[in-house]
Short mmCIF file of C-alpha atoms in Angstrom, two decimals:
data_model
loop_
_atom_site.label_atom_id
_atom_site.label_comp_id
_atom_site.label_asym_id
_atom_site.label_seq_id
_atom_site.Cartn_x
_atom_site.Cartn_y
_atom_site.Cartn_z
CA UNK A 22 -5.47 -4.53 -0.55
CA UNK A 23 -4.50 -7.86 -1.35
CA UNK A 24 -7.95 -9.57 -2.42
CA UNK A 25 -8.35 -13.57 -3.52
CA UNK A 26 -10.25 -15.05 -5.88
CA UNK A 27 -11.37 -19.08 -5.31
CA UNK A 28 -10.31 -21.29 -2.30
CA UNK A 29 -7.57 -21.39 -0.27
CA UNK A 30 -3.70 -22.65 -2.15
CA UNK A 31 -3.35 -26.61 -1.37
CA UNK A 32 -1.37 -29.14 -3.75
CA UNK A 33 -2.80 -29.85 -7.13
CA UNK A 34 -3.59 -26.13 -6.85
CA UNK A 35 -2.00 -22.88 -9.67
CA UNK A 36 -1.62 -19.49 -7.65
CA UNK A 37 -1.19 -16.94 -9.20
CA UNK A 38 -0.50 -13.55 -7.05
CA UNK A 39 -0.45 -10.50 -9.13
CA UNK A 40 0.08 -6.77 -8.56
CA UNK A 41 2.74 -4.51 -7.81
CA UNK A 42 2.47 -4.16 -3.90
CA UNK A 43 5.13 -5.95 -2.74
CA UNK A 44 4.47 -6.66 0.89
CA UNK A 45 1.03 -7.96 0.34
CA UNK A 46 2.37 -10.03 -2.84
CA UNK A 47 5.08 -11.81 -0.47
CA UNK A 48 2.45 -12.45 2.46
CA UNK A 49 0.65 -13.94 -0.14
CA UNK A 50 3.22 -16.66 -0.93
CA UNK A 51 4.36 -17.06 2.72
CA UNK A 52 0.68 -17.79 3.22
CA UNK A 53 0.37 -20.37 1.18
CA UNK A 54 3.72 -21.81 1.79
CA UNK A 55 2.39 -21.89 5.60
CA UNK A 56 -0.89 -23.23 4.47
CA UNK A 57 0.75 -26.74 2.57
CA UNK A 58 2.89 -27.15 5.72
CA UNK A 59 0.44 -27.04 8.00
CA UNK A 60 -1.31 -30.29 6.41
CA UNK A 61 2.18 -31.92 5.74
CA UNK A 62 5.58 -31.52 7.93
CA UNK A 63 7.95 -32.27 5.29
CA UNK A 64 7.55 -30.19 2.07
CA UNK A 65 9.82 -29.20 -0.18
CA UNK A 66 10.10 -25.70 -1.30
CA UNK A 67 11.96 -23.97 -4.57
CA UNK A 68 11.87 -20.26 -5.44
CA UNK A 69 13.16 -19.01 -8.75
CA UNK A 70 13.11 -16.26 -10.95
CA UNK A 71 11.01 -16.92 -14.35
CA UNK A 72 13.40 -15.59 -16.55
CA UNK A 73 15.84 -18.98 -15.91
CA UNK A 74 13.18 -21.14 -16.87
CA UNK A 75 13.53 -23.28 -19.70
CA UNK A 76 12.01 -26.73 -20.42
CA UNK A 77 14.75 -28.72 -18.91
CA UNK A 78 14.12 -27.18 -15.93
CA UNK A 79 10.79 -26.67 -15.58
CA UNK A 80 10.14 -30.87 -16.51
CA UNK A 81 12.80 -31.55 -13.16
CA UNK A 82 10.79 -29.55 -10.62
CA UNK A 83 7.24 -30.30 -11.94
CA UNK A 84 8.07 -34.19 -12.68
CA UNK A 85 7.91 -37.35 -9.93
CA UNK A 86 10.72 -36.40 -7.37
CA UNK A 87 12.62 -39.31 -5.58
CA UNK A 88 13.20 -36.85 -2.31
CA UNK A 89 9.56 -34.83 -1.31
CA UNK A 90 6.33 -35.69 -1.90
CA UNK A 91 4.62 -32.63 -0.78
CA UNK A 92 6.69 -29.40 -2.55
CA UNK A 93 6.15 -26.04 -3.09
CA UNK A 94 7.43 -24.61 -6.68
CA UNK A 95 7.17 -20.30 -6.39
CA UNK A 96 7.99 -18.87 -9.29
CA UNK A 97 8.90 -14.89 -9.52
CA UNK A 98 9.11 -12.03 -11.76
CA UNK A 99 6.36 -14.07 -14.37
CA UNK A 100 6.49 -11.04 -16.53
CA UNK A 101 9.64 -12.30 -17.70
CA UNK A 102 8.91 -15.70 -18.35
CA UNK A 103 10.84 -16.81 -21.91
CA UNK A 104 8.11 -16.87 -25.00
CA UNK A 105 8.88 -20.60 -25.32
CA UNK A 106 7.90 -21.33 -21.87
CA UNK A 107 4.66 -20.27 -21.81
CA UNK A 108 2.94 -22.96 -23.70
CA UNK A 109 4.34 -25.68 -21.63
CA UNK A 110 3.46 -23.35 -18.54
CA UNK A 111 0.00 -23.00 -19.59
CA UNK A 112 0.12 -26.93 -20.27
CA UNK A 113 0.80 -27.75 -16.82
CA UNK A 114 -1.95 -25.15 -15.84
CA UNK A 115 -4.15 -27.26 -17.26
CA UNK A 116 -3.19 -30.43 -15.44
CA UNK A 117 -1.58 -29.26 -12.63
CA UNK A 118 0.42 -32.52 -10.80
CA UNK A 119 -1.41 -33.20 -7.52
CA UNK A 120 1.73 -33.69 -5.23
CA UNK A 121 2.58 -29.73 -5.97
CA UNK A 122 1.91 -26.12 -5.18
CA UNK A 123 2.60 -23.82 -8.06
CA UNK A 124 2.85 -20.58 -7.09
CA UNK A 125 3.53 -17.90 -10.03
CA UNK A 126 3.97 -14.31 -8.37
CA UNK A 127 3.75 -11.22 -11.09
CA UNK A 128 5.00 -7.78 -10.20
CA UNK A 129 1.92 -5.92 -12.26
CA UNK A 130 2.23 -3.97 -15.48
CA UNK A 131 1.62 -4.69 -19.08
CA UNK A 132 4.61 -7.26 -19.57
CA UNK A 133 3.50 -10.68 -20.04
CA UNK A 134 -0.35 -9.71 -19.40
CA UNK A 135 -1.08 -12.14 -22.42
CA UNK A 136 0.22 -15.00 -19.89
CA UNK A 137 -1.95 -13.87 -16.94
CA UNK A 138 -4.83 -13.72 -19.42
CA UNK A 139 -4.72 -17.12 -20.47
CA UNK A 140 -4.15 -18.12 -16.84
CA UNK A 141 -7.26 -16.95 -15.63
CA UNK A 142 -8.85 -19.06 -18.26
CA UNK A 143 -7.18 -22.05 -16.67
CA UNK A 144 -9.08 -20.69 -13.18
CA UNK A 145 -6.54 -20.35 -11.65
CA UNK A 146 -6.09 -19.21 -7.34
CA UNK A 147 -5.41 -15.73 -7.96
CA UNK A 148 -4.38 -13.29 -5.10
CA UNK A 149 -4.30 -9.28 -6.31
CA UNK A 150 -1.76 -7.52 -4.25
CA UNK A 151 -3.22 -4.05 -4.60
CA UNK A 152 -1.83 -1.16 -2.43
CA UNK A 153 -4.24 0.34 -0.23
CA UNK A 154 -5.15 4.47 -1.28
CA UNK A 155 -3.92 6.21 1.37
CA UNK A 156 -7.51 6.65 3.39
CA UNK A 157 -7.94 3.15 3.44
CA UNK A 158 -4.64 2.76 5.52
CA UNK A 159 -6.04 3.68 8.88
CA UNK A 160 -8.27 0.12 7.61
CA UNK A 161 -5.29 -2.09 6.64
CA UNK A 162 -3.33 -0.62 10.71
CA UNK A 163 -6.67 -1.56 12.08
CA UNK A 164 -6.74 -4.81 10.18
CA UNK A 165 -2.84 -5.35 10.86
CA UNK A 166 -3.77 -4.91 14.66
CA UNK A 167 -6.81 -7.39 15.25
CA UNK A 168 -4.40 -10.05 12.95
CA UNK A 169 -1.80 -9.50 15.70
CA UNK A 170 -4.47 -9.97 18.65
CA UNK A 171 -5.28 -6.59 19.42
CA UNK A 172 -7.50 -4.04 18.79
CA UNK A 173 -7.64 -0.18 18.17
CA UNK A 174 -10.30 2.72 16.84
CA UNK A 175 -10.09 4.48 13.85
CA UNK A 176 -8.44 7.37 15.35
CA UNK A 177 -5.70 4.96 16.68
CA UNK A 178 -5.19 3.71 13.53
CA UNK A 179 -4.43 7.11 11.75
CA UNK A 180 -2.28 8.20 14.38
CA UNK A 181 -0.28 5.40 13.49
CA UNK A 182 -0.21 5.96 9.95
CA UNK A 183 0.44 9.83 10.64
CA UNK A 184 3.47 8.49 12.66
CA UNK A 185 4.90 5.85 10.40
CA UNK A 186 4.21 6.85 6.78
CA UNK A 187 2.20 4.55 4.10
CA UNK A 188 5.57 1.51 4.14
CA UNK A 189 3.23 -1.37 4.54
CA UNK A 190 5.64 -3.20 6.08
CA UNK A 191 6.48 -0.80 8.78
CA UNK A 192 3.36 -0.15 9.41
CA UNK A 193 2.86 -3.93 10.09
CA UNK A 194 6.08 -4.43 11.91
CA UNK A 195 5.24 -1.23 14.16
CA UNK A 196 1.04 -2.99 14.52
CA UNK A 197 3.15 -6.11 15.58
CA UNK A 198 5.83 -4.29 18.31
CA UNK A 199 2.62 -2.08 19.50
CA UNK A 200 0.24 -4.93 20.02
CA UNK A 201 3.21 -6.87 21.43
CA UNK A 202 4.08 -4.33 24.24
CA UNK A 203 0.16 -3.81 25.03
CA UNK A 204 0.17 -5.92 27.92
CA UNK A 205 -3.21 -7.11 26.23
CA UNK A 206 -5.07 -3.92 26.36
CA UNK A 207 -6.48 -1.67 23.38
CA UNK A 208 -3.42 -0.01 21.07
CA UNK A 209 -3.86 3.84 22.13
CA UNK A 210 -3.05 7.18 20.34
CA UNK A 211 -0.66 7.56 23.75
CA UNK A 212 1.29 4.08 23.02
CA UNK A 213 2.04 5.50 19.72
CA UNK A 214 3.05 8.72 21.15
CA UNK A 215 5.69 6.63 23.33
CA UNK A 216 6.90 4.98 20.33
CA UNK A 217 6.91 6.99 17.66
CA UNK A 218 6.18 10.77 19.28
CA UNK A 219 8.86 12.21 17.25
CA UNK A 220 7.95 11.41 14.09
CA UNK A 221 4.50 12.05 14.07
CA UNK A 222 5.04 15.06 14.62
CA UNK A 223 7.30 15.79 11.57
CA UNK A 224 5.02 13.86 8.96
CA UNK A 225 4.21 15.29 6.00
CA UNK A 226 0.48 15.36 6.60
CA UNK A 227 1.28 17.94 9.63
CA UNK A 228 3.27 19.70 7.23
CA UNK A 229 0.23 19.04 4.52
CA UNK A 230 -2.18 20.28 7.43
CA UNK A 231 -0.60 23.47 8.62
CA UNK A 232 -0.14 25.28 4.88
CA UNK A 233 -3.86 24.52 4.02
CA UNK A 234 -4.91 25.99 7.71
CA UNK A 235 -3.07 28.92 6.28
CA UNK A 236 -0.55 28.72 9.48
CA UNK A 237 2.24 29.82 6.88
CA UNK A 238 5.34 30.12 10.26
CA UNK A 239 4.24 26.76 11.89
CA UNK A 240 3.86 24.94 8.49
CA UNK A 241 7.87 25.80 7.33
CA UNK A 242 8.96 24.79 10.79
CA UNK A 243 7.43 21.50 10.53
CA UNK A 244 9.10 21.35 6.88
CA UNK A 245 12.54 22.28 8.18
CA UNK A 246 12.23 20.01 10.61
CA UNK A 247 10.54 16.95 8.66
CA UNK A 248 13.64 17.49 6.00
CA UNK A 249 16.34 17.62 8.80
CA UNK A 250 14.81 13.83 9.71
CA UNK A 251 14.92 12.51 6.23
CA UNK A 252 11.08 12.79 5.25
CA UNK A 253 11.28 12.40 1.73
CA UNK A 254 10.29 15.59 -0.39
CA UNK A 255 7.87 13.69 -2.77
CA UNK A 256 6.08 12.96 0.67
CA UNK A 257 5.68 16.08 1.48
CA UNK A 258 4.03 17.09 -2.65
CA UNK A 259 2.13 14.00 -2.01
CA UNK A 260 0.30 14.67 1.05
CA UNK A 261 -0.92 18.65 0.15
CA UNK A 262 -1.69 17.14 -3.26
CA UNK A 263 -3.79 14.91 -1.31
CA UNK A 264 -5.13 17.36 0.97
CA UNK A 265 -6.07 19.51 -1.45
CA UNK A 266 -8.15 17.41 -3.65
CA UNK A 267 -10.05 15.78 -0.48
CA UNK A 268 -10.89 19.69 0.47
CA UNK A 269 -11.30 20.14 -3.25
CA UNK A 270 -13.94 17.15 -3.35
CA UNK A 271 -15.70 18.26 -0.16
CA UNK A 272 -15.87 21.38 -1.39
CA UNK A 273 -17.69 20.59 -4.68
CA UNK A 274 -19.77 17.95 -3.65
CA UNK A 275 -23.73 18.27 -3.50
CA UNK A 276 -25.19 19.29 -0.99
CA UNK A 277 -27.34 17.44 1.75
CA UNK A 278 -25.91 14.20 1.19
CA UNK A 279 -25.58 11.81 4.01
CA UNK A 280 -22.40 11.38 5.95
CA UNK A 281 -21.26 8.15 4.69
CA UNK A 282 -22.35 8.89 0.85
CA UNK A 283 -20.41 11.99 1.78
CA UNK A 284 -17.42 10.55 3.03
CA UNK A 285 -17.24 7.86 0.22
CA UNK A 286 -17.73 11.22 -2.72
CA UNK A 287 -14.75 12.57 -0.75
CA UNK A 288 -12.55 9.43 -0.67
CA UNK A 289 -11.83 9.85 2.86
CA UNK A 290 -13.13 7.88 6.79
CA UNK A 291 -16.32 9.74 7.89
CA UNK A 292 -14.42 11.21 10.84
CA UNK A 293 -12.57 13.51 8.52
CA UNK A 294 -15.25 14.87 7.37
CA UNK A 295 -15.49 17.17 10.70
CA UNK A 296 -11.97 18.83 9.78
CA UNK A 297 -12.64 18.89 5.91
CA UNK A 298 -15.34 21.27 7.12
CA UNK A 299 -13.38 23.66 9.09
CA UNK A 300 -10.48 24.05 6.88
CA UNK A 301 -13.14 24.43 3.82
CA UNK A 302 -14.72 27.69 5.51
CA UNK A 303 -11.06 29.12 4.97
CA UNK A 304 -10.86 28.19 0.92
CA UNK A 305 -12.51 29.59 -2.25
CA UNK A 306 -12.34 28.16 -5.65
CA UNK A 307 -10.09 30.73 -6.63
CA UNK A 308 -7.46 30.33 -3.34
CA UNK A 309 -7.69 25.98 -4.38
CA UNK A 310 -6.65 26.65 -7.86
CA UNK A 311 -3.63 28.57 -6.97
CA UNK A 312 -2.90 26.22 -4.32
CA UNK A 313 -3.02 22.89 -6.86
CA UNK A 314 -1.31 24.86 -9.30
CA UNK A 315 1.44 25.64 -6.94
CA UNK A 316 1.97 21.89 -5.59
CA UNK A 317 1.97 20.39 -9.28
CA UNK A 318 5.05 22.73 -9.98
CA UNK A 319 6.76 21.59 -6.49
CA UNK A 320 5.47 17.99 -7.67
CA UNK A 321 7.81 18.32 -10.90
CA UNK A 322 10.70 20.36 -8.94
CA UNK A 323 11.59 17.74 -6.55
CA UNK A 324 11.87 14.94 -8.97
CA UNK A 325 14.47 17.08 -11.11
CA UNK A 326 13.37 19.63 -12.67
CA UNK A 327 14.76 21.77 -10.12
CA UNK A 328 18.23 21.56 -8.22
CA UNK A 329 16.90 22.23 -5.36
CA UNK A 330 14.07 20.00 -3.45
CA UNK A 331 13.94 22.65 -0.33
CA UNK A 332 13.57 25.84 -1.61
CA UNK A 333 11.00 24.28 -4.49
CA UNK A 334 8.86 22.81 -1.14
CA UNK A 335 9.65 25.93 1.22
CA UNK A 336 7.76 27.84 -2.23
CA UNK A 337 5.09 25.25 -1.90
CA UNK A 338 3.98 25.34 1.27
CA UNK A 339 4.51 29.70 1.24
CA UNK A 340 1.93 29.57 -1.43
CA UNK A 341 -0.56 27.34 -0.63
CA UNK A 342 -0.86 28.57 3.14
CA UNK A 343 -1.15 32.43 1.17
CA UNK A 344 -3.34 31.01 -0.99
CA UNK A 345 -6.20 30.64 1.84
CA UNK A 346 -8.58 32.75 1.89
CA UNK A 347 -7.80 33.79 -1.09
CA UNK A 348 -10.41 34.82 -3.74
#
């Protein structure tokens, strides 16, 4: 999730907005963008790509300007800021002009960390654009929803993400069109099913769902189907990796333990918990191993080491649907 460190962006102010989640990084900068303009109707804004930067440059946009008063400088890509720049960056970090928003966006990784470093020093505004694990989506719909005005359960929430996928920005374009079309009453599961019936039910998870149940026919329909409706394959080895290791956590985890300690040793909501249970009864060590084992191959298959994605995931889902019950 995108997470901020100090006050809110204003001029006179650094921001820096890190991480490689690219939705939350740009809502980032359009929220600061929105935030200067709010306080001042005529601002000037420049975007550019670090990498063009030299001194010349840089001393036009951050010096006295004969046109604006009030601008906004974003900066992108700061991982590929020239060497020679960053001292005179840093500089300005240091005694930043008060008539400007500086706003240096970094697409994560290793490159140029020595910059960011030294940043922070400066204390900086810094926004972390950090994509959401995939059981904290059903948070980020819910949180999506009550931004756009309306409201929805937990349950609500994950039917959404079951229906959409984990795009952050579809899922927040489809929170918008659903909260939109409401009539200003509660997002339901059955709005969703209106919208987006026919893809929930060809998601990977209800592929992901069906092998571990050990429903072997109904779980290489779904896939047929899921593939004939462009579901990518590594969605379909992501979600029964995922499955597996939440039934593979639930399954090893000590006994007695409370339902929300229980649900945070899983790594999943506590509702799921109920589920976890049943499909557990159906698993031993043994049958799990087999069934990891078998998804880590299809894992490597369908990003090339095999020529073909739907016979390596039609194997996948074979085995690990065998594979319960299993000892």
């Amino acid at each position: 999730m995108a997470a901020r460190r100090g006050s809110a962006p204003k001029l006179g102010d650094v921001l820096l907005v890190t991480g490689s989640e690219g939705f939350l990084a740009d809502r980032a900068v359009r929220s600061a963008i929105a935030a200067v303009k709010k306080d001042f109707a005529e601002v000037e804004t420049t975007e550019l790509d670090a990498s063009t930067l030299d001194l010349g440059v840089f001393a036009e946009l951050t010096g006295p300007s004969l046109f604006a008063a009030e601008r906004v400088l974003v900066m992108r890509m700061l991982e590929n800021l020239p060497a020679e720049m960053a001292p005179r960056l840093l500089e300005y970090a240091g005694a930043a002009a008060d008539d400007i928003l500086l706003v240096l966006v970094h697409s994560g990784g290793q490159k140029g960390k020595g910059v960011l470093d030294k940043l922070r020093k400066a204390d900086v505004t810094e926004v972390v654009a950090t994509a959401p694990k995939a059981w904290e989506l059903p948070q980020f719909v819910a949180g999506e929803i009550r931004l756009h005005g309306g409201s929805a359960d937990e349950r609500t929430a994950t039917a959404l993400v079951d229906a959409v996928g984990h795009d952050l920005r579809a899922l927040s374009g489809a929170c918008a069109q659903l909260v939109s079309d409401s009539g200003g009453q509660a997002v339901t599961v059955e709005l969703i099913g209106q919208y987006f019936g026919g893809r929930a039910e060809v998601t990977s998870f209800a592929v992901a769902d069906a092998a571990i149940a050990g429903r072997t026919e109904p779980a290489l329909e779904q896939l047929r189907w899921a593939l004939d409706c462009g579901v990518a394959a590594v969605l379909m080895t992501s979600a029964m990796a995922g499955g597996l290791r939440g039934l593979a956590k639930f399954s090893s985890a000590p006994g007695g333990m409370r339902e929300a300690d229980l649900a945070r040793e899983v790594g999943v909501p506590p509702w799921k918990l109920k589920s976890l249970r049943q499909q557990a009864k159906g698993w031993t060590p043994g049958g799990l191993a087999t069934a990891i084992k078998a998804v880590a191959q299809a894992d490597a298959d369908v990003k090339g080491a095999s020529g073909d994605a739907g016979y390596a995931l039609e194997r996948m889902v074979i085995t690990v649907s065998r594979a319960h019950g299993r000892r």
